[in-house]
Amino acid sequence: MQVQMLLENLSSKTEGLLYFSESEYPLTIEQWGQLNDNDVQVKIAGSHQVAANALTAVNTADFFNAVTRIPDPNDAAMIANAQKFGALYQFLQEHFSRIQVFRVEGDTNIPVYIVCHQPDNTCVALITTAIES
């Protein structure tokens, strides 16, 4: 799939999608170009002016299992959001060779990065925020 088409499809998959924690935040999409694993971590840490050890890698399957779990089966909005996250995860698995999830720890506002790699190491990041007090 061509990059522009991939980004358009990714944008449609994230439209209206919210990451729920103690608040809810949308996901934004950034193109990062070709980055290896170390460069990804340096980029994230540099964006927040923290040391690389402030980043916590999260198991991708565990992350998506958590966001697709529905705590209240009677809450239609939560069900729809969880289903959208499930569709997003399936799309990412089909169109990217590798997916990493990082959290920038150290505050109650925790930036969350879902970094998606293509075979040539071209990266796209989905960025959101978790609120945890």
PDB file of N, CA, C and O in Angstrom, residues 100-130:
ATOM      1  N   GLN A 100       5.464  -1.146  18.192  1.00  0.00           N
ATOM      2  CA  GLN A 100       5.997  -0.985  19.536  1.00  0.00           C
ATOM      3  C   GLN A 100       5.126   0.022  20.277  1.00  0.00           C
ATOM      4  O   GLN A 100       4.600   0.954  19.678  1.00  0.00           O
ATOM      5  N   VAL A 101       5.001  -0.151  21.585  1.00  0.00           N
ATOM      6  CA  VAL A 101       4.267   0.798  22.415  1.00  0.00           C
ATOM      7  C   VAL A 101       5.200   1.267  23.523  1.00  0.00           C
ATOM      8  O   VAL A 101       5.844   0.456  24.187  1.00  0.00           O
ATOM      9  N   PHE A 102       5.269   2.594  23.693  1.00  0.00           N
ATOM     10  CA  PHE A 102       6.092   3.196  24.738  1.00  0.00           C
ATOM     11  C   PHE A 102       5.265   4.174  25.553  1.00  0.00           C
ATOM     12  O   PHE A 102       4.401   4.864  25.020  1.00  0.00           O
ATOM     13  N   ARG A 103       5.566   4.232  26.843  1.00  0.00           N
ATOM     14  CA  ARG A 103       4.994   5.221  27.749  1.00  0.00           C
ATOM     15  C   ARG A 103       6.153   6.064  28.276  1.00  0.00           C
ATOM     16  O   ARG A 103       7.213   5.527  28.582  1.00  0.00           O
ATOM     17  N   VAL A 104       5.921   7.376  28.409  1.00  0.00           N
ATOM     18  CA  VAL A 104       6.922   8.267  29.004  1.00  0.00           C
ATOM     19  C   VAL A 104       6.491   8.506  30.446  1.00  0.00           C
ATOM     20  O   VAL A 104       5.591   9.292  30.715  1.00  0.00           O
ATOM     21  N   GLU A 105       7.119   7.780  31.355  1.00  0.00           N
ATOM     22  CA  GLU A 105       6.732   7.795  32.762  1.00  0.00           C
ATOM     23  C   GLU A 105       7.294   9.021  33.483  1.00  0.00           C
ATOM     24  O   GLU A 105       8.217   9.657  33.009  1.00  0.00           O
ATOM     25  N   GLY A 106       6.719   9.336  34.634  1.00  0.00           N
ATOM     26  CA  GLY A 106       7.280  10.375  35.481  1.00  0.00           C
ATOM     27  C   GLY A 106       6.320  11.475  35.858  1.00  0.00           C
ATOM     28  O   GLY A 106       6.684  12.381  36.595  1.00  0.00           O
ATOM     29  N   ASP A 107       5.089  11.428  35.378  1.00  0.00           N
ATOM     30  CA  ASP A 107       4.120  12.470  35.677  1.00  0.00           C
ATOM     31  C   ASP A 107       2.734  11.830  35.656  1.00  0.00           C
ATOM     32  O   ASP A 107       2.586  10.662  35.291  1.00  0.00           O
ATOM     33  N   THR A 108       1.722  12.600  36.032  1.00  0.00           N
ATOM     34  CA  THR A 108       0.360  12.078  35.933  1.00  0.00           C
ATOM     35  C   THR A 108      -0.138  12.101  34.488  1.00  0.00           C
ATOM     36  O   THR A 108      -1.025  11.339  34.135  1.00  0.00           O
ATOM     37  N   ASN A 109       0.436  12.991  33.651  1.00  0.00           N
ATOM     38  CA  ASN A 109       0.152  13.005  32.214  1.00  0.00           C
ATOM     39  C   ASN A 109       1.218  12.161  31.539  1.00  0.00           C
ATOM     40  O   ASN A 109       2.380  12.570  31.472  1.00  0.00           O
ATOM     41  N   ILE A 110       0.838  11.002  31.044  1.00  0.00           N
ATOM     42  CA  ILE A 110       1.794  10.055  30.492  1.00  0.00           C
ATOM     43  C   ILE A 110       1.604   9.954  28.980  1.00  0.00           C
ATOM     44  O   ILE A 110       0.606   9.394  28.510  1.00  0.00           O
ATOM     45  N   PRO A 111       2.549  10.501  28.208  1.00  0.00           N
ATOM     46  CA  PRO A 111       2.475  10.335  26.762  1.00  0.00           C
ATOM     47  C   PRO A 111       2.610   8.849  26.390  1.00  0.00           C
ATOM     48  O   PRO A 111       3.435   8.129  26.966  1.00  0.00           O
ATOM     49  N   VAL A 112       1.783   8.419  25.461  1.00  0.00           N
ATOM     50  CA  VAL A 112       1.792   7.036  24.989  1.00  0.00           C
ATOM     51  C   VAL A 112       2.028   7.062  23.479  1.00  0.00           C
ATOM     52  O   VAL A 112       1.331   7.779  22.753  1.00  0.00           O
ATOM     53  N   TYR A 113       3.010   6.293  23.041  1.00  0.00           N
ATOM     54  CA  TYR A 113       3.384   6.222  21.631  1.00  0.00           C
ATOM     55  C   TYR A 113       3.186   4.804  21.120  1.00  0.00           C
ATOM     56  O   TYR A 113       3.711   3.855  21.703  1.00  0.00           O
ATOM     57  N   ILE A 114       2.444   4.678  20.031  1.00  0.00           N
ATOM     58  CA  ILE A 114       2.324   3.416  19.310  1.00  0.00           C
ATOM     59  C   ILE A 114       3.126   3.629  18.036  1.00  0.00           C
ATOM     60  O   ILE A 114       2.723   4.405  17.162  1.00  0.00           O
ATOM     61  N   VAL A 115       4.294   3.009  17.968  1.00  0.00           N
ATOM     62  CA  VAL A 115       5.209   3.227  16.847  1.00  0.00           C
ATOM     63  C   VAL A 115       5.112   2.039  15.906  1.00  0.00           C
ATOM     64  O   VAL A 115       5.348   0.894  16.302  1.00  0.00           O
ATOM     65  N   CYS A 116       4.770   2.329  14.659  1.00  0.00           N
ATOM     66  CA  CYS A 116       4.533   1.300  13.657  1.00  0.00           C
ATOM     67  C   CYS A 116       5.641   1.364  12.611  1.00  0.00           C
ATOM     68  O   CYS A 116       5.897   2.423  12.034  1.00  0.00           O
ATOM     69  N   HIS A 117       6.296   0.228  12.379  1.00  0.00           N
ATOM     70  CA  HIS A 117       7.436   0.155  11.465  1.00  0.00           C
ATOM     71  C   HIS A 117       7.041  -0.573  10.192  1.00  0.00           C
ATOM     72  O   HIS A 117       6.383  -1.614  10.244  1.00  0.00           O
ATOM     73  N   GLN A 118       7.498  -0.024   9.074  1.00  0.00           N
ATOM     74  CA  GLN A 118       7.393  -0.730   7.812  1.00  0.00           C
ATOM     75  C   GLN A 118       8.693  -1.498   7.610  1.00  0.00           C
ATOM     76  O   GLN A 118       9.684  -1.245   8.312  1.00  0.00           O
ATOM     77  N   PRO A 119       8.751  -2.433   6.662  1.00  0.00           N
ATOM     78  CA  PRO A 119       9.970  -3.231   6.484  1.00  0.00           C
ATOM     79  C   PRO A 119      11.242  -2.398   6.263  1.00  0.00           C
ATOM     80  O   PRO A 119      12.324  -2.815   6.656  1.00  0.00           O
ATOM     81  N   ASP A 120      11.131  -1.207   5.674  1.00  0.00           N
ATOM     82  CA  ASP A 120      12.318  -0.372   5.435  1.00  0.00           C
ATOM     83  C   ASP A 120      12.648   0.534   6.629  1.00  0.00           C
ATOM     84  O   ASP A 120      13.464   1.436   6.520  1.00  0.00           O
ATOM     85  N   ASN A 121      12.023   0.290   7.784  1.00  0.00           N
ATOM     86  CA  ASN A 121      12.189   1.069   9.019  1.00  0.00           C
ATOM     87  C   ASN A 121      11.548   2.455   8.962  1.00  0.00           C
ATOM     88  O   ASN A 121      11.795   3.285   9.830  1.00  0.00           O
ATOM     89  N   THR A 122      10.710   2.711   7.965  1.00  0.00           N
ATOM     90  CA  THR A 122       9.925   3.928   7.966  1.00  0.00           C
ATOM     91  C   THR A 122       8.898   3.789   9.080  1.00  0.00           C
ATOM     92  O   THR A 122       8.239   2.752   9.197  1.00  0.00           O
ATOM     93  N   CYS A 123       8.773   4.828   9.893  1.00  0.00           N
ATOM     94  CA  CYS A 123       7.911   4.761  11.076  1.00  0.00           C
ATOM     95  C   CYS A 123       6.759   5.749  11.001  1.00  0.00           C
ATOM     96  O   CYS A 123       6.901   6.863  10.495  1.00  0.00           O
ATOM     97  N   VAL A 124       5.656   5.321  11.542  1.00  0.00           N
ATOM     98  CA  VAL A 124       4.507   6.169  11.782  1.00  0.00           C
ATOM     99  C   VAL A 124       4.188   6.019  13.264  1.00  0.00           C
ATOM    100  O   VAL A 124       4.189   4.910  13.805  1.00  0.00           O
ATOM    101  N   ALA A 125       3.954   7.144  13.944  1.00  0.00           N
ATOM    102  CA  ALA A 125       3.646   7.089  15.367  1.00  0.00           C
ATOM    103  C   ALA A 125       2.218   7.556  15.599  1.00  0.00           C
ATOM    104  O   ALA A 125       1.787   8.566  15.029  1.00  0.00           O
ATOM    105  N   LEU A 126       1.515   6.825  16.431  1.00  0.00           N
ATOM    106  CA  LEU A 126       0.205   7.231  16.930  1.00  0.00           C
ATOM    107  C   LEU A 126       0.449   7.670  18.360  1.00  0.00           C
ATOM    108  O   LEU A 126       0.995   6.913  19.160  1.00  0.00           O
ATOM    109  N   ILE A 127       0.054   8.892  18.674  1.00  0.00           N
ATOM    110  CA  ILE A 127       0.397   9.473  19.971  1.00  0.00           C
ATOM    111  C   ILE A 127      -0.869   9.861  20.716  1.00  0.00           C
ATOM    112  O   ILE A 127      -1.781  10.446  20.142  1.00  0.00           O
ATOM    113  N   THR A 128      -0.893   9.519  22.008  1.00  0.00           N
ATOM    114  CA  THR A 128      -2.003   9.886  22.866  1.00  0.00           C
ATOM    115  C   THR A 128      -1.468  10.130  24.269  1.00  0.00           C
ATOM    116  O   THR A 128      -0.265  10.143  24.487  1.00  0.00           O
ATOM    117  N   THR A 129      -2.359  10.349  25.212  1.00  0.00           N
ATOM    118  CA  THR A 129      -1.954  10.621  26.579  1.00  0.00           C
ATOM    119  C   THR A 129      -2.825   9.829  27.541  1.00  0.00           C
ATOM    120  O   THR A 129      -4.039   9.743  27.366  1.00  0.00           O
ATOM    121  N   ALA A 130      -2.171   9.268  28.545  1.00  0.00           N
ATOM    122  CA  ALA A 130      -2.875   8.619  29.647  1.00  0.00           C
ATOM    123  C   ALA A 130      -2.785   9.550  30.854  1.00  0.00           C
ATOM    124  O   ALA A 130      -1.747  10.158  31.093  1.00  0.00           O
TER     125      ALA A 130
END
